[in-house]
Short mmCIF file of C-alpha atoms in Angstrom, two decimals:
data_model
loop_
_atom_site.label_atom_id
_atom_site.label_comp_id
_atom_site.label_asym_id
_atom_site.label_seq_id
_atom_site.Cartn_x
_atom_site.Cartn_y
_atom_site.Cartn_z
CA MET A 14 33.57 21.37 -32.33
CA GLN A 15 33.69 18.12 -31.22
CA VAL A 16 31.48 15.80 -30.26
CA THR A 17 32.89 12.84 -27.01
CA ALA A 18 30.08 9.45 -27.37
CA THR A 19 31.11 6.40 -25.32
CA SER A 20 28.56 3.18 -25.13
CA THR A 21 27.72 1.98 -21.41
CA LEU A 22 27.89 -1.74 -23.64
CA LEU A 23 30.77 -3.63 -24.28
CA SER A 24 31.12 -1.84 -27.90
CA PRO A 25 33.66 1.30 -27.94
CA SER A 26 32.52 4.68 -28.22
CA ILE A 27 33.32 6.76 -30.75
CA THR A 28 34.92 10.61 -30.89
CA THR A 29 34.40 12.15 -34.32
CA THR A 30 36.25 15.83 -34.90
CA PRO A 31 36.19 18.60 -37.55
CA ASN A 32 38.92 16.47 -39.45
CA ASN A 33 36.55 13.31 -39.50
CA GLN A 34 39.68 11.88 -37.31
CA VAL A 35 37.80 8.85 -35.24
CA LYS A 36 39.34 7.51 -32.27
CA GLU A 37 38.14 5.51 -29.63
CA SER A 38 36.92 7.61 -25.88
CA PRO A 39 37.06 5.54 -22.67
CA ALA A 40 33.79 7.95 -20.79
CA VAL A 41 30.40 8.67 -21.85
CA GLU A 42 30.15 12.33 -21.90
CA PHE A 43 28.26 14.36 -24.20
CA PHE A 44 29.43 17.65 -24.89
CA PRO A 45 26.82 20.21 -27.18
CA ALA A 46 27.91 21.78 -29.52
CA ALA A 47 28.73 25.61 -29.79
CA ASN A 48 26.17 27.94 -31.44
CA ASN A 49 27.74 28.68 -34.64
CA SER A 50 28.35 25.07 -35.49
CA THR A 51 26.77 22.02 -36.93
CA THR A 52 25.27 19.84 -34.92
CA ASP A 53 26.94 15.62 -35.57
CA LYS A 54 24.23 13.23 -34.83
CA VAL A 55 25.65 9.57 -33.18
CA THR A 56 24.27 6.06 -33.25
CA LEU A 57 26.12 4.87 -29.92
CA GLY A 58 28.08 1.73 -30.40
CA GLN A 59 28.72 2.79 -34.44
CA ILE A 60 31.07 4.57 -36.36
CA PRO A 61 29.30 7.43 -38.40
CA ASP A 62 29.80 7.79 -41.92
CA LEU A 63 32.17 10.31 -42.54
CA ALA A 64 29.73 12.51 -44.31
CA GLY A 65 28.12 12.46 -40.65
CA SER A 66 24.33 11.72 -40.96
CA TYR A 67 22.69 8.72 -39.30
CA ASP A 68 19.54 7.19 -39.21
CA LEU A 69 17.03 7.62 -36.15
CA ALA A 70 16.05 4.94 -33.96
CA ALA A 71 13.31 2.30 -35.41
CA VAL A 72 9.47 3.02 -34.39
CA TYR A 73 6.60 0.86 -34.62
CA ILE A 74 3.61 2.65 -37.53
CA SER A 75 -0.36 0.81 -37.17
CA GLY A 76 -3.22 1.42 -39.48
CA LEU A 77 -6.10 0.48 -40.91
CA ARG A 78 -6.14 -0.49 -44.65
CA ASP A 79 -10.48 0.75 -44.11
CA SER A 80 -9.70 3.51 -42.39
CA LYS A 81 -12.80 5.26 -42.93
CA PRO A 82 -15.56 1.87 -42.36
CA GLN A 83 -19.20 2.12 -43.06
CA GLY A 84 -21.68 1.42 -40.47
CA GLN A 85 -21.75 1.77 -36.29
CA ALA A 86 -20.24 -2.10 -36.04
CA ALA A 87 -17.83 -2.18 -39.27
CA SER A 88 -16.30 1.20 -37.13
CA ALA A 89 -15.56 -0.51 -34.15
CA ILE A 90 -14.74 -4.02 -34.86
CA SER A 91 -11.89 -2.06 -36.95
CA GLN A 92 -11.45 -0.28 -34.25
CA HIS A 93 -10.82 -3.40 -32.00
CA LEU A 94 -8.93 -5.18 -35.15
CA LEU A 95 -6.02 -1.90 -34.34
CA SER A 96 -6.37 -2.35 -30.31
CA SER A 97 -5.94 -6.29 -30.68
CA LEU A 98 -3.06 -5.80 -32.71
CA ASN A 99 -0.84 -3.73 -31.10
CA SER A 100 -1.44 -4.96 -27.50
CA PHE A 101 -0.40 -8.54 -29.57
CA GLY A 102 2.27 -7.66 -31.33
CA ALA A 103 3.69 -5.43 -28.29
CA GLY A 104 3.34 -8.60 -26.62
CA LYS A 105 1.30 -7.01 -23.99
CA SER A 106 -1.45 -9.31 -23.96
CA PRO A 107 -2.63 -13.00 -26.27
CA LEU A 108 -4.89 -12.32 -29.21
CA SER A 109 -8.19 -11.30 -28.62
CA LEU A 110 -11.70 -12.27 -30.12
CA SER A 111 -14.09 -11.17 -27.87
CA SER A 112 -14.00 -7.52 -28.45
CA ILE A 113 -14.35 -7.97 -32.41
CA PHE A 114 -16.85 -11.00 -32.15
CA SER A 115 -19.24 -9.30 -29.79
CA GLN A 116 -19.86 -6.82 -32.49
CA ILE A 117 -21.07 -9.85 -34.90
CA GLY A 118 -24.75 -9.43 -34.98
CA SER A 119 -25.01 -5.82 -35.17
CA LEU A 120 -22.37 -6.09 -38.13
CA GLY A 121 -25.47 -8.53 -39.53
CA ARG A 122 -28.14 -5.93 -39.49
CA GLU A 123 -25.72 -3.59 -41.38
CA THR A 124 -24.15 -5.25 -44.50
CA THR A 125 -23.90 -9.03 -46.22
CA GLU A 126 -20.36 -8.45 -46.28
CA TYR A 127 -17.47 -6.53 -44.85
CA LYS A 128 -13.50 -7.02 -44.79
CA ASN A 129 -10.75 -5.18 -42.96
CA GLU A 130 -6.99 -5.34 -42.29
CA ALA A 131 -5.01 -3.60 -39.76
CA ARG A 132 -0.84 -3.57 -40.34
CA ARG A 133 2.00 -3.10 -37.52
CA MET A 134 4.97 -2.08 -38.87
CA LYS A 135 8.41 -1.38 -37.82
CA VAL A 136 10.18 1.87 -39.42
CA THR A 137 12.31 4.56 -39.14
CA GLN A 138 11.47 7.36 -37.50
CA GLU A 139 12.41 9.51 -40.77
CA MET A 140 10.17 6.32 -42.74
CA ALA A 141 7.30 7.07 -40.02
CA VAL A 142 6.89 10.97 -40.47
CA LYS A 143 6.97 11.27 -44.17
CA SER A 144 4.43 8.51 -44.36
CA PRO A 145 2.21 7.19 -40.87
CA VAL A 146 0.06 4.75 -42.84
CA PRO A 147 1.89 1.38 -42.63
CA ASN A 148 2.30 -0.55 -46.48
CA PHE A 149 -0.34 -2.16 -47.33
CA ASP A 150 1.29 -3.62 -50.88
CA ILE A 151 3.73 -5.91 -49.06
CA ARG A 152 2.67 -9.25 -49.17
CA THR A 153 2.34 -11.53 -45.93
CA SER A 154 3.30 -14.61 -45.28
CA SER A 155 1.56 -17.59 -44.02
CA ASN A 156 -0.91 -17.99 -41.41
CA ASN A 157 0.60 -17.42 -37.52
CA GLN A 158 -2.76 -17.57 -35.98
CA ALA A 159 -6.14 -17.98 -37.23
CA VAL A 160 -9.95 -18.50 -36.25
CA HIS A 161 -12.25 -19.85 -38.97
CA LEU A 162 -15.86 -19.47 -38.32
CA ASN A 163 -19.15 -21.31 -40.45
CA ILE A 164 -22.89 -20.83 -39.12
CA LYS A 165 -25.85 -22.23 -41.05
CA THR A 166 -29.52 -21.35 -39.75
CA LYS A 167 -32.51 -23.68 -40.48
CA ASP A 168 -33.92 -21.51 -43.67
CA GLY A 169 -30.06 -22.10 -45.96
CA ASP A 170 -28.52 -19.02 -45.09
CA THR A 171 -24.83 -19.36 -43.93
CA ILE A 172 -21.98 -17.15 -42.80
CA GLN A 173 -18.45 -17.07 -42.83
CA ILE A 174 -16.25 -15.67 -40.51
CA GLU A 175 -12.38 -15.59 -40.20
CA LEU A 176 -10.28 -13.46 -38.08
CA SER A 177 -6.23 -14.33 -39.03
CA ASN A 178 -2.27 -13.20 -38.03
CA ARG A 179 0.13 -13.10 -40.54
CA LYS A 180 3.56 -11.65 -40.01
CA ILE A 181 4.82 -9.33 -42.74
CA GLY A 182 9.26 -10.48 -42.12
CA THR A 183 10.24 -11.29 -38.88
CA GLU A 184 8.59 -8.04 -37.28
CA ASN A 185 6.15 -6.75 -38.82
CA SER A 186 2.62 -7.94 -38.54
CA THR A 187 -0.63 -7.56 -39.75
CA LEU A 188 -4.81 -9.28 -38.53
CA GLU A 189 -7.70 -9.59 -40.98
CA PHE A 190 -11.46 -9.59 -40.85
CA SER A 191 -13.45 -11.02 -43.43
CA PHE A 192 -17.52 -11.22 -42.80
CA THR A 193 -19.68 -12.79 -45.55
CA VAL A 194 -23.51 -13.25 -45.34
CA ASP A 195 -24.90 -16.09 -48.11
CA GLY A 196 -28.68 -15.19 -48.00
CA SER A 197 -30.57 -12.95 -45.90
CA LEU A 198 -30.60 -12.71 -42.46
CA SER A 199 -34.00 -12.41 -40.46
CA GLU A 200 -33.69 -10.53 -37.15
CA VAL A 201 -34.32 -13.85 -34.98
CA GLU A 202 -31.22 -15.21 -37.24
CA GLN A 203 -29.32 -11.86 -36.51
CA LYS A 204 -30.32 -12.46 -32.88
CA ALA A 205 -29.30 -15.93 -32.57
CA LEU A 206 -25.82 -15.64 -34.79
CA GLY A 207 -24.98 -12.02 -32.12
CA GLU A 208 -25.32 -14.63 -29.53
CA LEU A 209 -23.92 -17.91 -30.67
CA ALA A 210 -20.67 -15.09 -32.16
CA GLU A 211 -20.04 -13.94 -28.69
CA LYS A 212 -20.04 -17.38 -26.59
CA LEU A 213 -17.54 -17.96 -28.88
CA GLY A 214 -15.32 -15.04 -29.40
CA GLN A 215 -15.27 -15.62 -25.02
CA ILE A 216 -13.94 -19.32 -25.96
CA GLY A 217 -11.27 -18.26 -28.91
CA ASP A 218 -9.69 -15.82 -26.37
CA GLU A 219 -9.21 -18.99 -23.53
CA PHE A 220 -7.84 -20.48 -26.23
CA PHE A 221 -5.29 -17.77 -27.28
CA ARG A 222 -4.61 -17.31 -22.66
CA THR A 223 -4.19 -21.10 -21.71
CA ASP A 224 -3.78 -23.14 -24.29
CA THR A 225 -7.12 -24.92 -24.47
CA THR A 226 -10.72 -24.45 -23.74
CA GLU A 227 -14.38 -25.76 -23.06
CA LEU A 228 -17.61 -25.21 -24.26
CA ARG A 229 -19.50 -24.56 -20.79
CA ASN A 230 -22.70 -26.56 -22.35
CA LEU A 231 -25.13 -25.74 -25.32
CA LYS A 232 -27.72 -23.68 -23.92
CA GLY A 233 -26.48 -20.59 -25.42
CA ILE A 234 -27.16 -21.73 -29.05
CA ASP A 235 -31.15 -21.29 -30.41
CA THR A 236 -30.59 -24.74 -31.85
CA GLY A 237 -34.07 -23.25 -33.16
CA VAL A 238 -32.58 -21.35 -35.40
CA ILE A 239 -29.07 -22.69 -35.85
CA SER A 240 -28.40 -25.81 -37.64
CA GLY A 241 -24.71 -25.89 -37.33
CA PHE A 242 -22.23 -24.42 -37.25
CA SER A 243 -18.05 -25.07 -37.80
CA PHE A 244 -15.02 -23.15 -35.32
CA THR A 245 -11.68 -23.64 -35.30
CA LEU A 246 -8.88 -22.12 -33.84
CA THR A 247 -5.15 -22.53 -34.87
CA ARG A 248 -1.55 -21.31 -33.59
CA PRO A 249 1.56 -21.63 -33.04
CA ASP A 250 2.79 -24.12 -30.43
CA ALA A 251 6.00 -24.09 -28.60
CA LYS A 252 7.94 -25.96 -30.66
CA GLY A 253 6.91 -24.18 -33.86
CA ASN A 254 4.23 -26.25 -34.89
CA PHE A 255 0.92 -25.27 -35.95
CA VAL A 256 -1.54 -26.51 -33.55
CA GLU A 257 -5.28 -26.79 -33.51
CA GLN A 258 -8.81 -26.98 -31.40
CA SER A 259 -12.02 -27.65 -33.20
CA TYR A 260 -15.73 -27.58 -33.27
CA ASP A 261 -18.47 -29.07 -35.50
CA PHE A 262 -22.02 -29.22 -34.53
CA SER A 263 -24.94 -29.68 -36.72
CA VAL A 264 -28.65 -30.69 -36.27
CA ASP A 265 -30.42 -33.00 -38.08
CA GLU A 266 -33.89 -32.51 -38.43
CA ASP A 267 -35.04 -35.51 -39.91
CA ALA A 268 -33.44 -37.61 -37.67
CA GLN A 269 -34.20 -35.80 -34.78
CA THR A 270 -30.56 -36.00 -33.43
CA GLN A 271 -27.50 -33.53 -33.09
CA THR A 272 -24.16 -34.51 -33.06
CA LEU A 273 -20.49 -32.73 -32.08
CA ARG A 274 -17.21 -33.75 -33.35
CA ALA A 275 -14.57 -31.60 -31.55
CA SER A 276 -10.81 -32.10 -30.97
CA ASP A 277 -7.80 -30.49 -28.98
CA VAL A 278 -4.39 -29.52 -29.58
CA ARG A 279 -3.12 -32.49 -28.41
CA GLY A 280 -4.50 -34.80 -30.65
CA TYR A 281 -7.64 -36.14 -28.70
CA SER A 282 -10.81 -36.14 -29.98
CA VAL A 283 -14.81 -36.24 -29.73
CA ASP A 284 -17.97 -37.63 -31.12
CA ILE A 285 -20.87 -37.36 -29.64
CA THR A 286 -24.75 -37.44 -31.19
CA THR A 287 -27.54 -37.44 -28.95
CA SER A 288 -31.65 -37.86 -29.75
CA LEU A 289 -33.24 -34.04 -29.66
CA ASN A 290 -35.95 -36.18 -27.40
CA THR A 291 -36.46 -37.82 -24.81
CA LEU A 292 -37.97 -41.48 -24.06
CA ILE A 293 -40.83 -39.32 -22.00
CA GLU A 294 -41.61 -35.72 -22.52
CA SER A 295 -42.41 -35.28 -18.76
CA SER A 296 -39.30 -36.95 -17.73
CA THR A 297 -36.33 -34.48 -16.27
CA ALA A 298 -32.85 -35.94 -15.69
CA ASP A 299 -30.71 -35.38 -12.91
CA ALA A 300 -27.22 -34.04 -13.23
CA ARG A 301 -26.80 -37.08 -11.14
CA MET A 302 -27.51 -39.64 -14.01
CA LEU A 303 -23.90 -38.14 -16.04
CA GLU A 304 -21.53 -39.31 -13.25
CA PRO A 305 -21.33 -42.86 -13.95
CA TYR A 306 -20.51 -41.57 -17.42
CA LEU A 307 -18.49 -39.03 -16.41
CA LYS A 308 -16.28 -41.98 -13.64
CA LEU A 309 -15.59 -44.16 -17.05
CA ILE A 310 -14.14 -40.72 -18.30
CA ARG A 311 -11.68 -39.72 -15.70
CA GLU A 312 -10.59 -43.15 -14.89
CA ALA A 313 -9.85 -43.72 -18.61
CA THR A 314 -7.83 -40.93 -18.96
CA ASP A 315 -6.03 -41.15 -15.65
CA ASP A 316 -4.75 -45.05 -16.49
CA ALA A 317 -4.12 -43.15 -19.40
CA ASP A 318 -2.33 -40.70 -18.30
CA THR A 319 -3.55 -37.85 -19.94
CA ASN A 320 -3.04 -34.74 -19.55
CA ASN A 321 -5.37 -32.48 -17.36
CA LYS A 322 -6.65 -29.82 -20.17
CA SER A 323 -7.51 -32.61 -22.48
CA ARG A 324 -9.30 -34.38 -20.37
CA ARG A 325 -11.35 -31.52 -18.83
CA PHE A 326 -11.33 -30.76 -22.64
CA MET A 327 -13.53 -34.30 -23.22
CA LEU A 328 -15.60 -34.01 -20.03
CA ASP A 329 -16.38 -30.59 -20.87
CA ALA A 330 -17.91 -31.49 -24.24
CA PHE A 331 -19.87 -34.96 -23.21
CA GLU A 332 -21.54 -33.25 -20.85
CA SER A 333 -22.12 -29.63 -23.04
CA MET A 334 -24.31 -31.50 -25.45
CA PHE A 335 -26.84 -33.19 -22.43
CA ALA A 336 -26.86 -29.82 -20.01
CA PRO A 337 -30.33 -28.92 -22.56
CA PHE A 338 -31.77 -32.32 -20.94
CA ILE A 339 -30.36 -31.57 -17.47
CA ASN A 340 -33.12 -29.80 -14.34
CA ARG A 341 -35.29 -28.65 -17.37
CA PRO A 342 -38.28 -26.95 -16.85
CA GLN A 343 -41.00 -30.63 -15.62
CA MET A 344 -43.64 -30.47 -18.08
CA LEU A 345 -47.13 -31.58 -17.95
CA GLU A 346 -48.18 -34.52 -15.59
CA PRO A 347 -48.39 -37.82 -16.61
CA GLU A 348 -52.38 -38.12 -17.58
CA THR A 349 -52.64 -42.09 -17.21
CA ALA A 350 -50.84 -44.95 -15.06
CA THR A 351 -48.71 -46.22 -17.67
CA ASP A 352 -47.31 -42.32 -18.71
CA ALA A 353 -46.22 -41.97 -15.01
CA SER A 354 -44.95 -45.59 -14.78
CA LEU A 355 -42.46 -45.16 -18.08
CA SER A 356 -41.93 -41.88 -16.84
CA ALA A 357 -40.28 -42.82 -13.50
CA PHE A 358 -38.50 -45.81 -15.70
CA ASP A 359 -37.14 -43.57 -18.11
CA SER A 360 -33.16 -42.31 -17.13
CA GLY A 361 -34.40 -38.21 -18.83
CA LEU A 362 -31.20 -38.41 -20.75
CA PRO A 363 -31.70 -39.05 -24.16
CA ASP A 364 -30.44 -41.96 -26.77
CA PHE A 365 -27.18 -41.39 -27.63
CA THR A 366 -23.30 -42.32 -28.78
CA ALA A 367 -20.23 -40.88 -28.17
CA THR A 368 -16.59 -41.95 -28.98
CA ILE A 369 -13.29 -40.32 -27.18
CA ARG A 370 -9.95 -41.24 -28.97
CA SER A 371 -6.46 -40.46 -27.96
CA LYS A 372 -4.12 -40.02 -31.01
CA VAL A 373 -2.05 -43.35 -31.90
CA ILE A 374 1.33 -43.09 -31.34
CA HIS A 375 3.44 -46.21 -32.55
CA ASN A 376 6.61 -47.84 -30.95
CA ARG A 377 9.17 -47.17 -33.32
CA GLU A 378 11.00 -50.17 -32.29
CA PHE A 379 7.89 -52.16 -32.89
CA TYR A 380 5.54 -50.65 -34.98
CA SER A 381 2.89 -53.48 -34.28
CA GLN A 382 2.53 -51.75 -30.00
CA ALA A 383 0.88 -48.41 -30.35
CA SER A 384 -0.56 -46.09 -27.52
CA SER A 385 -3.84 -45.18 -28.07
CA LEU A 386 -7.15 -44.80 -26.18
CA VAL A 387 -10.87 -45.46 -27.41
CA LEU A 388 -13.67 -44.94 -25.21
CA THR A 389 -17.50 -45.55 -26.33
CA LEU A 390 -20.48 -44.42 -24.29
CA THR A 391 -23.88 -45.43 -25.56
CA GLN A 392 -27.71 -45.37 -24.56
CA GLU A 393 -29.96 -47.02 -26.73
CA THR A 394 -34.13 -47.73 -25.89
CA ARG A 395 -36.65 -50.31 -27.36
CA VAL A 396 -40.01 -49.68 -27.15
CA GLU A 397 -42.47 -52.66 -28.18
CA SER A 398 -46.33 -52.69 -27.84
CA ASN A 399 -48.74 -54.98 -28.37
CA VAL A 400 -52.20 -54.10 -28.02
CA ASP A 401 -52.49 -52.96 -24.48
CA ALA A 402 -49.38 -55.08 -23.48
CA THR A 403 -45.96 -52.50 -23.80
CA LEU A 404 -42.73 -53.59 -23.57
CA LEU A 405 -39.76 -51.12 -23.12
CA LYS A 406 -35.92 -52.10 -22.92
CA GLN A 407 -33.17 -49.11 -22.02
CA GLU A 408 -29.94 -50.46 -22.52
CA SER A 409 -25.96 -47.69 -21.49
CA ARG A 410 -23.25 -49.62 -22.74
CA TYR A 411 -19.67 -49.05 -22.76
CA GLU A 412 -16.21 -50.56 -24.32
CA LEU A 413 -12.95 -49.32 -23.95
CA THR A 414 -9.79 -50.12 -25.31
CA ASN A 415 -6.71 -48.57 -23.51
CA ASN A 416 -3.13 -49.31 -25.22
CA ARG A 417 0.22 -47.37 -23.63
CA PHE A 418 3.35 -47.59 -22.64
CA GLU A 419 5.43 -47.11 -18.95
CA GLY A 420 8.55 -46.13 -17.87
CA VAL A 421 9.45 -44.26 -21.66
CA PHE A 422 10.69 -40.54 -20.77
CA ASP A 423 7.36 -38.54 -22.28
CA LEU A 424 4.33 -40.30 -21.89
CA GLU A 425 2.82 -38.13 -24.12
CA ASN A 426 5.11 -38.65 -26.87
CA PRO A 427 6.39 -41.72 -26.08
CA ASP A 428 9.05 -42.76 -28.59
CA ILE A 429 10.87 -45.41 -26.45
CA THR A 430 13.81 -44.01 -25.51
CA ASN A 431 14.47 -46.04 -22.96
CA PRO A 432 15.00 -49.78 -24.04
CA ASN A 433 13.63 -50.39 -21.04
CA TYR A 434 9.35 -50.28 -20.67
CA ARG A 435 6.18 -52.01 -19.69
CA TYR A 436 3.60 -52.35 -22.60
CA ILE A 437 0.09 -52.44 -21.49
CA THR A 438 -3.21 -53.88 -23.51
CA GLU A 439 -6.51 -53.29 -21.44
CA HIS A 440 -10.52 -54.05 -22.83
CA ARG A 441 -12.97 -53.54 -20.36
CA GLU A 442 -16.94 -53.68 -21.10
CA GLY A 443 -19.87 -53.56 -19.67
CA ASN A 444 -23.25 -53.02 -19.75
CA VAL A 445 -27.17 -52.23 -17.90
CA SER A 446 -30.30 -53.35 -19.36
CA ARG A 447 -33.52 -52.65 -17.29
CA ILE A 448 -36.66 -54.12 -18.97
CA LEU A 449 -39.95 -52.66 -17.96
CA SER A 450 -42.90 -54.94 -19.05
CA MET A 451 -46.28 -53.52 -18.55
CA SER A 452 -50.13 -54.88 -19.04
CA ASP A 453 -53.33 -52.47 -18.63
CA ASP A 454 -51.91 -49.72 -17.11
CA LYS A 455 -50.29 -52.33 -14.48
CA VAL A 456 -46.08 -52.66 -13.54
CA ASN A 457 -46.16 -56.74 -14.94
CA ASN A 458 -42.33 -57.09 -14.81
CA LEU A 459 -38.96 -54.49 -13.98
CA LEU A 460 -35.75 -56.47 -14.14
CA VAL A 461 -32.14 -55.31 -14.28
CA GLU A 462 -29.33 -56.62 -15.74
CA GLN A 463 -25.81 -55.55 -15.75
CA ASN A 464 -22.43 -57.21 -16.94
CA VAL A 465 -18.72 -56.34 -16.84
CA SER A 466 -16.04 -58.16 -18.62
CA SER A 467 -11.94 -57.36 -17.95
CA THR A 468 -8.88 -57.97 -19.65
CA LYS A 469 -5.42 -56.48 -19.40
CA GLU A 470 -2.20 -57.67 -20.71
CA VAL A 471 1.07 -56.92 -19.06
CA SER A 472 4.56 -56.77 -21.07
CA GLU A 473 7.40 -56.26 -19.94
CA PHE A 474 11.19 -55.12 -22.18
CA ARG A 475 14.47 -55.61 -20.92
CA ASN A 476 16.81 -53.76 -23.49
CA TYR A 477 13.78 -53.83 -26.34
CA LYS A 478 13.39 -57.55 -25.34
CA LEU A 479 10.49 -59.08 -23.89
CA VAL A 480 11.11 -60.73 -20.52
CA ASP A 481 7.55 -60.96 -18.65
CA LYS A 482 4.51 -61.29 -19.75
CA LYS A 483 1.33 -61.02 -16.94
CA THR A 484 -2.85 -62.07 -17.73
CA SER A 485 -5.28 -61.32 -16.25
CA GLU A 486 -8.87 -61.32 -16.68
CA TYR A 487 -12.99 -61.34 -15.11
#
């Protein structure tokens, strides 16, 4: 009996004969063996061993460490782990969180602790037949992609949720999930946990799919139950470096403030603290009250040639903190003329402080030159009362420091590879003050004052030498 096989690739095909002679064959042909002969196994493009035995093609097998989890939510999460890993591992879709995180609220009703792991491994067909379950004894390497979520309730309960994708060698991977509650969750807390986890799961999907994400307001977070959370998303970038996007939100009942700190994969960050209350409870803010601040953010990031995704990230974080105050239901009508006057005077926005920053990138030739953006926005309200007299001042301020390079090859990472460039330093600040004076329910004075100043310096370099400098200010 003789079997002839020729590869359609560049490697030569092989002919094997009963006396184990090997020679090349010029064409791809398969001849079935006679009924009374033993069929040889041939792998195309490889020289067969003398015994005539060959490995079967490789296949992928997948499975769960805990194959029979207790509870409906635990079972659903485990199956979503497995399906997400198979789809992600096969390159069909990015890592998905929403299907897993949508079950967190229900899981909190079933247990205070649960862990499971899905593995996807490449093995030979022979190994797959012998053991269709992945080997969970093989150690994993460092994280490939990871999600960390810590939540704290007003009653002091804490919830820790982690999801990590790790590699095993170069072709195998694992998806690990853990859920731990320190405390005892009430039904109200379970409901708030489920709503928050579902929202953040959708945010996570967006991050792994599009390289960025947005909160799209904080109205979906029950701050009457949730006192804070930290949410961190990590993945490798195109260069293989790990990048991170994070949100850290907290409510301080003693200070009556809420704070959001967030950063994106390109090194931009926001730090915003707002009061939980406005000056007058009956006041409502129109979305247009935010527009002057949003305009400043757009102008600053335009000048700095900021990536559009980072710009949307910063605008979204700023708007999200004020969403609960915009167009909220009207409270009771003011009872007195003083209340009515104060309500009309108030912006409807809570007092706040917001700082937006870019990462700092130094010129390796002149370390004192650095690309950096810092924008600070604030509103502060002061009230003084003396018998029947009331003096109220509400002031909005901004300060911008924007240093940047022009004429370099990569504005995101200006290493000044071009020795001919311009270095621009700019500082702007302004404020608007509104002062209301009243006595005996009558308005005495309403004053509005605005101040703006700006300084800009443009230095031009040729072959790293300063050849011109222009300064303007007003």
